[in-house]
Amino acid sequence: MESAPHGIVLLGATPIGNTDDASARLREALAVADVVAAEDTRRLRDLASRLGIEVRGRVIAVHDHNEGERAADLVKVAADGGTVLVVSDAGMPTVSDPGYRVVSEAIAADVPVTVLPGPSAVLTALALSGLPTDRFCFEGFAPRKAGERARAFGSLVAEPRTMVFFEAPHRLVDTLRAMVEAWGADRQGSVSRELTKTYEETRRGTLGELVAWAEESQPRGEIVVCVAGRPAEALGTEAAVQEALARIDGGERAKDVVADLATTTGLPRRDLYDAVLRARQSRSADARPS
């Protein structure tokens, strides 16, 4: 018996601002796909209109709230021989956007998946930042709540790679201030906004300088923040303790965290463990009602 025909799942990168950045492969896929799974169907149809393309396939909404329910149906279309195109509002699907569950489902069902490369806010901002690009990590959006944000940044104290974050304009100042608190005002960074659009702007400097700029200018638009990783010199005891506390708060065992940081920083394990214990006891004492 012959195996059932297999179609394909396509992940299509869409323009992050400038419509002319749409690739020839994306344009073709929009015209011929049997199903187009779009994060926002209205934005998808607007993009197709600007590109002068008629989308003949079925267009369905697939976003964070329903992707889990619709992934299996989309993969079945491809398993039955159809072409499924997955697109987000801007940039590459699965990168802080829907698409991951569809890809996982397709892999599990042995359905082919490929990517139509194109625009990426992460890589564009990284290239513009002026920071090291040989090693970097993408951290998505910072937590909205102040305490969770502080713990998240505390866990990155020892991160040696350039870090890339997305952020909403109305939270930018608070996020930059939290970065200063976690990593120091002298850490280098950049803020990019409206990438590939008419008013594209990238501001570079220390985190302290970027806070002052953001407070004064109140930048608008879609924003990407890049921050240099920890300098090559060993992490100091105080900073190591702060990272340890953040990781312990996140659920890791104190002994495991200390062992890891001792290896990373070169600090004596016993001394670091004692410092962490003192810091935890001090914090507990401060939290008690007077």
mmCIF file of N, CA and C in Angstrom, residues 152-208:
data_model
loop_
_atom_site.group_PDB
_atom_site.id
_atom_site.type_symbol
_atom_site.label_atom_id
_atom_site.label_comp_id
_atom_site.label_asym_id
_atom_site.label_seq_id
_atom_site.Cartn_x
_atom_site.Cartn_y
_atom_site.Cartn_z
ATOM 1 N N ALA A 152 14.049 38.069 37.054
ATOM 2 C CA ALA A 152 14.494 37.620 35.727
ATOM 3 C C ALA A 152 15.829 38.243 35.364
ATOM 4 N N PHE A 153 15.971 39.536 35.600
ATOM 5 C CA PHE A 153 17.239 40.208 35.294
ATOM 6 C C PHE A 153 18.346 39.753 36.239
ATOM 7 N N GLY A 154 17.981 39.472 37.490
ATOM 8 C CA GLY A 154 18.978 38.979 38.441
ATOM 9 C C GLY A 154 19.558 37.652 38.000
ATOM 10 N N SER A 155 18.721 36.815 37.371
ATOM 11 C CA SER A 155 19.202 35.510 36.912
ATOM 12 C C SER A 155 20.139 35.628 35.717
ATOM 13 N N LEU A 156 20.201 36.832 35.116
ATOM 14 C CA LEU A 156 21.048 37.048 33.935
ATOM 15 C C LEU A 156 22.322 37.824 34.270
ATOM 16 N N VAL A 157 22.593 38.004 35.544
ATOM 17 C CA VAL A 157 23.771 38.777 35.954
ATOM 18 C C VAL A 157 25.053 38.215 35.346
ATOM 19 N N ALA A 158 25.170 36.903 35.296
ATOM 20 C CA ALA A 158 26.403 36.284 34.792
ATOM 21 C C ALA A 158 26.357 35.974 33.304
ATOM 22 N N GLU A 159 25.285 36.364 32.601
ATOM 23 C CA GLU A 159 25.155 36.043 31.185
ATOM 24 C C GLU A 159 26.236 36.775 30.378
ATOM 25 N N PRO A 160 27.132 36.034 29.699
ATOM 26 C CA PRO A 160 28.216 36.684 28.954
ATOM 27 C C PRO A 160 27.829 37.110 27.539
ATOM 28 N N ARG A 161 26.678 36.615 27.035
ATOM 29 C CA ARG A 161 26.287 36.915 25.655
ATOM 30 C C ARG A 161 25.476 38.208 25.575
ATOM 31 N N THR A 162 25.487 38.835 24.414
ATOM 32 C CA THR A 162 24.609 39.977 24.178
ATOM 33 C C THR A 162 23.167 39.498 24.295
ATOM 34 N N MET A 163 22.340 40.265 25.013
ATOM 35 C CA MET A 163 20.951 39.885 25.263
ATOM 36 C C MET A 163 20.018 40.772 24.452
ATOM 37 N N VAL A 164 18.979 40.168 23.889
ATOM 38 C CA VAL A 164 18.012 40.897 23.065
ATOM 39 C C VAL A 164 16.625 40.739 23.681
ATOM 40 N N PHE A 165 15.928 41.859 23.855
ATOM 41 C CA PHE A 165 14.597 41.864 24.455
ATOM 42 C C PHE A 165 13.621 42.636 23.563
ATOM 43 N N PHE A 166 12.366 42.220 23.558
ATOM 44 C CA PHE A 166 11.286 43.035 23.021
ATOM 45 C C PHE A 166 10.694 43.838 24.179
ATOM 46 N N GLU A 167 10.148 45.005 23.874
ATOM 47 C CA GLU A 167 9.478 45.769 24.923
ATOM 48 C C GLU A 167 8.432 46.697 24.339
ATOM 49 N N ALA A 168 7.363 46.918 25.098
ATOM 50 C CA ALA A 168 6.331 47.872 24.709
ATOM 51 C C ALA A 168 6.795 49.273 25.087
ATOM 52 N N PRO A 169 6.448 50.289 24.304
ATOM 53 C CA PRO A 169 6.953 51.644 24.578
ATOM 54 C C PRO A 169 6.574 52.166 25.961
ATOM 55 N N HIS A 170 5.381 51.853 26.450
ATOM 56 C CA HIS A 170 4.958 52.396 27.743
ATOM 57 C C HIS A 170 5.651 51.710 28.922
ATOM 58 N N ARG A 171 6.346 50.609 28.683
ATOM 59 C CA ARG A 171 7.096 49.941 29.754
ATOM 60 C C ARG A 171 8.599 50.107 29.609
ATOM 61 N N LEU A 172 9.051 50.814 28.575
ATOM 62 C CA LEU A 172 10.484 50.900 28.296
ATOM 63 C C LEU A 172 11.267 51.518 29.448
ATOM 64 N N VAL A 173 10.803 52.636 29.980
ATOM 65 C CA VAL A 173 11.550 53.314 31.046
ATOM 66 C C VAL A 173 11.697 52.405 32.266
ATOM 67 N N ASP A 174 10.612 51.765 32.684
ATOM 68 C CA ASP A 174 10.687 50.877 33.850
ATOM 69 C C ASP A 174 11.634 49.712 33.594
ATOM 70 N N THR A 175 11.616 49.178 32.385
ATOM 71 C CA THR A 175 12.502 48.060 32.061
ATOM 72 C C THR A 175 13.962 48.492 32.077
ATOM 73 N N LEU A 176 14.252 49.643 31.483
ATOM 74 C CA LEU A 176 15.636 50.130 31.485
ATOM 75 C C LEU A 176 16.119 50.423 32.903
ATOM 76 N N ARG A 177 15.258 50.983 33.737
ATOM 77 C CA ARG A 177 15.635 51.238 35.136
ATOM 78 C C ARG A 177 15.940 49.931 35.853
ATOM 79 N N ALA A 178 15.134 48.896 35.594
ATOM 80 C CA ALA A 178 15.375 47.596 36.221
ATOM 81 C C ALA A 178 16.682 46.988 35.730
ATOM 82 N N MET A 179 17.016 47.222 34.469
ATOM 83 C CA MET A 179 18.291 46.740 33.936
ATOM 84 C C MET A 179 19.468 47.434 34.623
ATOM 85 N N VAL A 180 19.328 48.731 34.856
ATOM 86 C CA VAL A 180 20.368 49.467 35.578
ATOM 87 C C VAL A 180 20.538 48.892 36.973
ATOM 88 N N GLU A 181 19.417 48.613 37.631
ATOM 89 C CA GLU A 181 19.458 48.068 38.986
ATOM 90 C C GLU A 181 20.145 46.707 39.006
ATOM 91 N N ALA A 182 19.901 45.903 37.983
ATOM 92 C CA ALA A 182 20.446 44.541 37.957
ATOM 93 C C ALA A 182 21.880 44.484 37.471
ATOM 94 N N TRP A 183 22.212 45.292 36.447
ATOM 95 C CA TRP A 183 23.500 45.128 35.775
ATOM 96 C C TRP A 183 24.405 46.359 35.838
ATOM 97 N N GLY A 184 23.902 47.453 36.395
ATOM 98 C CA GLY A 184 24.729 48.642 36.526
ATOM 99 C C GLY A 184 24.489 49.645 35.408
ATOM 100 N N ALA A 185 24.650 50.926 35.748
ATOM 101 C CA ALA A 185 24.375 52.000 34.797
ATOM 102 C C ALA A 185 25.398 52.067 33.674
ATOM 103 N N ASP A 186 26.573 51.438 33.865
ATOM 104 C CA ASP A 186 27.638 51.543 32.865
ATOM 105 C C ASP A 186 27.583 50.447 31.803
ATOM 106 N N ARG A 187 26.677 49.483 31.939
ATOM 107 C CA ARG A 187 26.570 48.407 30.948
ATOM 108 C C ARG A 187 26.099 49.004 29.621
ATOM 109 N N GLN A 188 26.739 48.606 28.526
ATOM 110 C CA GLN A 188 26.386 49.134 27.207
ATOM 111 C C GLN A 188 25.108 48.496 26.677
ATOM 112 N N GLY A 189 24.344 49.281 25.933
ATOM 113 C CA GLY A 189 23.111 48.766 25.365
ATOM 114 C C GLY A 189 22.655 49.598 24.187
ATOM 115 N N SER A 190 21.512 49.220 23.626
ATOM 116 C CA SER A 190 20.915 49.985 22.532
ATOM 117 C C SER A 190 19.405 49.806 22.569
ATOM 118 N N VAL A 191 18.708 50.792 22.055
ATOM 119 C CA VAL A 191 17.255 50.725 21.907
ATOM 120 C C VAL A 191 16.932 51.041 20.449
ATOM 121 N N SER A 192 16.273 50.104 19.775
ATOM 122 C CA SER A 192 15.863 50.312 18.387
ATOM 123 C C SER A 192 14.349 50.366 18.324
ATOM 124 N N ARG A 193 13.829 51.263 17.499
ATOM 125 C CA ARG A 193 12.379 51.357 17.361
ATOM 126 C C ARG A 193 12.007 51.573 15.891
ATOM 127 N N GLU A 194 10.794 51.140 15.540
ATOM 128 C CA GLU A 194 10.263 51.337 14.201
ATOM 129 C C GLU A 194 11.223 50.826 13.117
ATOM 130 N N LEU A 195 11.782 49.653 13.336
ATOM 131 C CA LEU A 195 12.769 49.106 12.416
ATOM 132 C C LEU A 195 12.206 48.947 11.011
ATOM 133 N N THR A 196 12.971 49.378 10.040
ATOM 134 C CA THR A 196 12.692 49.363 8.592
ATOM 135 C C THR A 196 11.596 50.345 8.190
ATOM 136 N N LYS A 197 11.053 51.105 9.135
ATOM 137 C CA LYS A 197 10.004 52.073 8.816
ATOM 138 C C LYS A 197 10.605 53.460 8.594
ATOM 139 N N THR A 198 9.767 54.412 8.257
ATOM 140 C CA THR A 198 10.225 55.766 7.926
ATOM 141 C C THR A 198 10.992 56.407 9.072
ATOM 142 N N TYR A 199 10.520 56.224 10.293
ATOM 143 C CA TYR A 199 11.142 56.884 11.443
ATOM 144 C C TYR A 199 11.999 55.922 12.266
ATOM 145 N N GLU A 200 12.630 54.989 11.585
ATOM 146 C CA GLU A 200 13.539 54.058 12.267
ATOM 147 C C GLU A 200 14.587 54.832 13.057
ATOM 148 N N GLU A 201 14.864 54.329 14.269
ATOM 149 C CA GLU A 201 15.853 54.989 15.126
ATOM 150 C C GLU A 201 16.528 53.953 16.020
ATOM 151 N N THR A 202 17.837 54.068 16.181
ATOM 152 C CA THR A 202 18.571 53.257 17.143
ATOM 153 C C THR A 202 19.406 54.171 18.019
ATOM 154 N N ARG A 203 19.208 54.061 19.309
ATOM 155 C CA ARG A 203 19.950 54.853 20.285
ATOM 156 C C ARG A 203 20.924 53.927 21.004
ATOM 157 N N ARG A 204 22.196 54.324 21.082
ATOM 158 C CA ARG A 204 23.219 53.497 21.704
ATOM 159 C C ARG A 204 23.869 54.250 22.857
ATOM 160 N N GLY A 205 24.335 53.497 23.863
ATOM 161 C CA GLY A 205 25.014 54.133 24.991
ATOM 162 C C GLY A 205 24.980 53.227 26.198
ATOM 163 N N THR A 206 25.321 53.771 27.358
ATOM 164 C CA THR A 206 25.214 52.997 28.590
ATOM 165 C C THR A 206 23.741 52.905 28.989
ATOM 166 N N LEU A 207 23.440 51.961 29.837
ATOM 167 C CA LEU A 207 22.052 51.831 30.293
ATOM 168 C C LEU A 207 21.601 53.100 31.019
ATOM 169 N N GLY A 208 22.522 53.720 31.756
ATOM 170 C CA GLY A 208 22.179 54.971 32.426
ATOM 171 C C GLY A 208 21.804 56.053 31.430
#
